[in-house]
PDB file of C-alpha atoms in Angstrom:
ATOM      1  CA  UNK A   1       9.260  -4.726  -4.610  1.00 48.00           C
ATOM      2  CA  UNK A   2       9.139  -4.907  -8.368  1.00 58.00           C
ATOM      3  CA  UNK A   3       6.203  -4.087 -10.594  1.00 67.00           C
ATOM      4  CA  UNK A   4       3.650  -6.554  -9.207  1.00 73.00           C
ATOM      5  CA  UNK A   5       0.792  -5.043  -7.242  1.00 80.00           C
ATOM      6  CA  UNK A   6       0.990  -6.222  -3.668  1.00 82.00           C
ATOM      7  CA  UNK A   7      -1.770  -4.137  -2.159  1.00 86.00           C
ATOM      8  CA  UNK A   8      -4.161  -1.254  -2.611  1.00 89.00           C
ATOM      9  CA  UNK A   9      -4.416   1.457   0.010  1.00 88.00           C
ATOM     10  CA  UNK A  10      -7.513   3.617   0.331  1.00 89.00           C
ATOM     11  CA  UNK A  11      -8.568   6.498   2.515  1.00 85.00           C
ATOM     12  CA  UNK A  12     -12.263   7.115   2.046  1.00 85.00           C
ATOM     13  CA  UNK A  13     -13.886  10.196   3.584  1.00 86.00           C
ATOM     14  CA  UNK A  14     -14.924   9.505   7.162  1.00 89.00           C
ATOM     15  CA  UNK A  15     -12.953   6.243   7.339  1.00 89.00           C
ATOM     16  CA  UNK A  16      -9.455   5.360   8.477  1.00 89.00           C
ATOM     17  CA  UNK A  17      -6.788   4.305   5.986  1.00 87.00           C
ATOM     18  CA  UNK A  18      -7.453   0.778   4.721  1.00 90.00           C
ATOM     19  CA  UNK A  19      -5.316  -1.751   2.880  1.00 90.00           C
ATOM     20  CA  UNK A  20      -6.388  -4.598   0.628  1.00 91.00           C
ATOM     21  CA  UNK A  21      -3.611  -7.164   0.196  1.00 88.00           C
ATOM     22  CA  UNK A  22      -3.566  -9.335  -2.916  1.00 85.00           C
ATOM     23  CA  UNK A  23      -2.239 -12.900  -2.724  1.00 82.00           C
ATOM     24  CA  UNK A  24       0.678 -13.858  -4.973  1.00 80.00           C
ATOM     25  CA  UNK A  25      -0.006 -15.816  -8.140  1.00 79.00           C
ATOM     26  CA  UNK A  26       0.128 -19.623  -8.079  1.00 78.00           C
ATOM     27  CA  UNK A  27       0.655 -19.969  -4.347  1.00 77.00           C
ATOM     28  CA  UNK A  28       4.015 -18.219  -4.391  1.00 81.00           C
ATOM     29  CA  UNK A  29       5.114 -16.036  -1.512  1.00 83.00           C
ATOM     30  CA  UNK A  30       6.712 -12.608  -1.303  1.00 80.00           C
ATOM     31  CA  UNK A  31       9.761 -11.781   0.738  1.00 84.00           C
ATOM     32  CA  UNK A  32       9.780  -8.073   1.521  1.00 85.00           C
ATOM     33  CA  UNK A  33      12.077  -6.148   3.816  1.00 91.00           C
ATOM     34  CA  UNK A  34       9.930  -4.738   6.619  1.00 92.00           C
ATOM     35  CA  UNK A  35      11.503  -1.266   6.555  1.00 94.00           C
ATOM     36  CA  UNK A  36      10.934  -0.976   2.795  1.00 91.00           C
ATOM     37  CA  UNK A  37       7.323  -2.136   3.170  1.00 88.00           C
ATOM     38  CA  UNK A  38       6.641   0.386   5.927  1.00 92.00           C
ATOM     39  CA  UNK A  39       8.286   3.126   3.867  1.00 94.00           C
ATOM     40  CA  UNK A  40       6.131   2.323   0.820  1.00 90.00           C
ATOM     41  CA  UNK A  41       2.971   2.263   2.946  1.00 89.00           C
ATOM     42  CA  UNK A  42       3.797   5.613   4.560  1.00 92.00           C
ATOM     43  CA  UNK A  43       4.512   7.175   1.163  1.00 92.00           C
ATOM     44  CA  UNK A  44       1.195   5.877  -0.211  1.00 89.00           C
ATOM     45  CA  UNK A  45      -0.690   7.316   2.770  1.00 88.00           C
ATOM     46  CA  UNK A  46       0.986  10.713   2.278  1.00 90.00           C
ATOM     47  CA  UNK A  47       0.108  10.624  -1.439  1.00 89.00           C
ATOM     48  CA  UNK A  48      -3.522   9.787  -0.646  1.00 85.00           C
ATOM     49  CA  UNK A  49      -3.747  12.584   1.891  1.00 82.00           C
ATOM     50  CA  UNK A  50      -2.234  15.104  -0.525  1.00 86.00           C
ATOM     51  CA  UNK A  51      -4.742  14.158  -3.253  1.00 79.00           C
ATOM     52  CA  UNK A  52      -7.664  14.483  -0.827  1.00 72.00           C
ATOM     53  CA  UNK A  53      -6.700  18.069   0.024  1.00 67.00           C
ATOM     54  CA  UNK A  54      -6.534  19.207  -3.627  1.00 64.00           C
TER      55      UNK A  54
END
């Protein structure tokens, strides 16, 4: 997906996991393989959960 930030995932206490998606610059679009996107999201959720339990 490169180094551009596509989204920010949060998991606040007492809330479900949320995602804020940022639009591309200058009206461009992103083409992302679905499996890769799902994999990145799942990894981010695991990372958030592991930081919450520290």
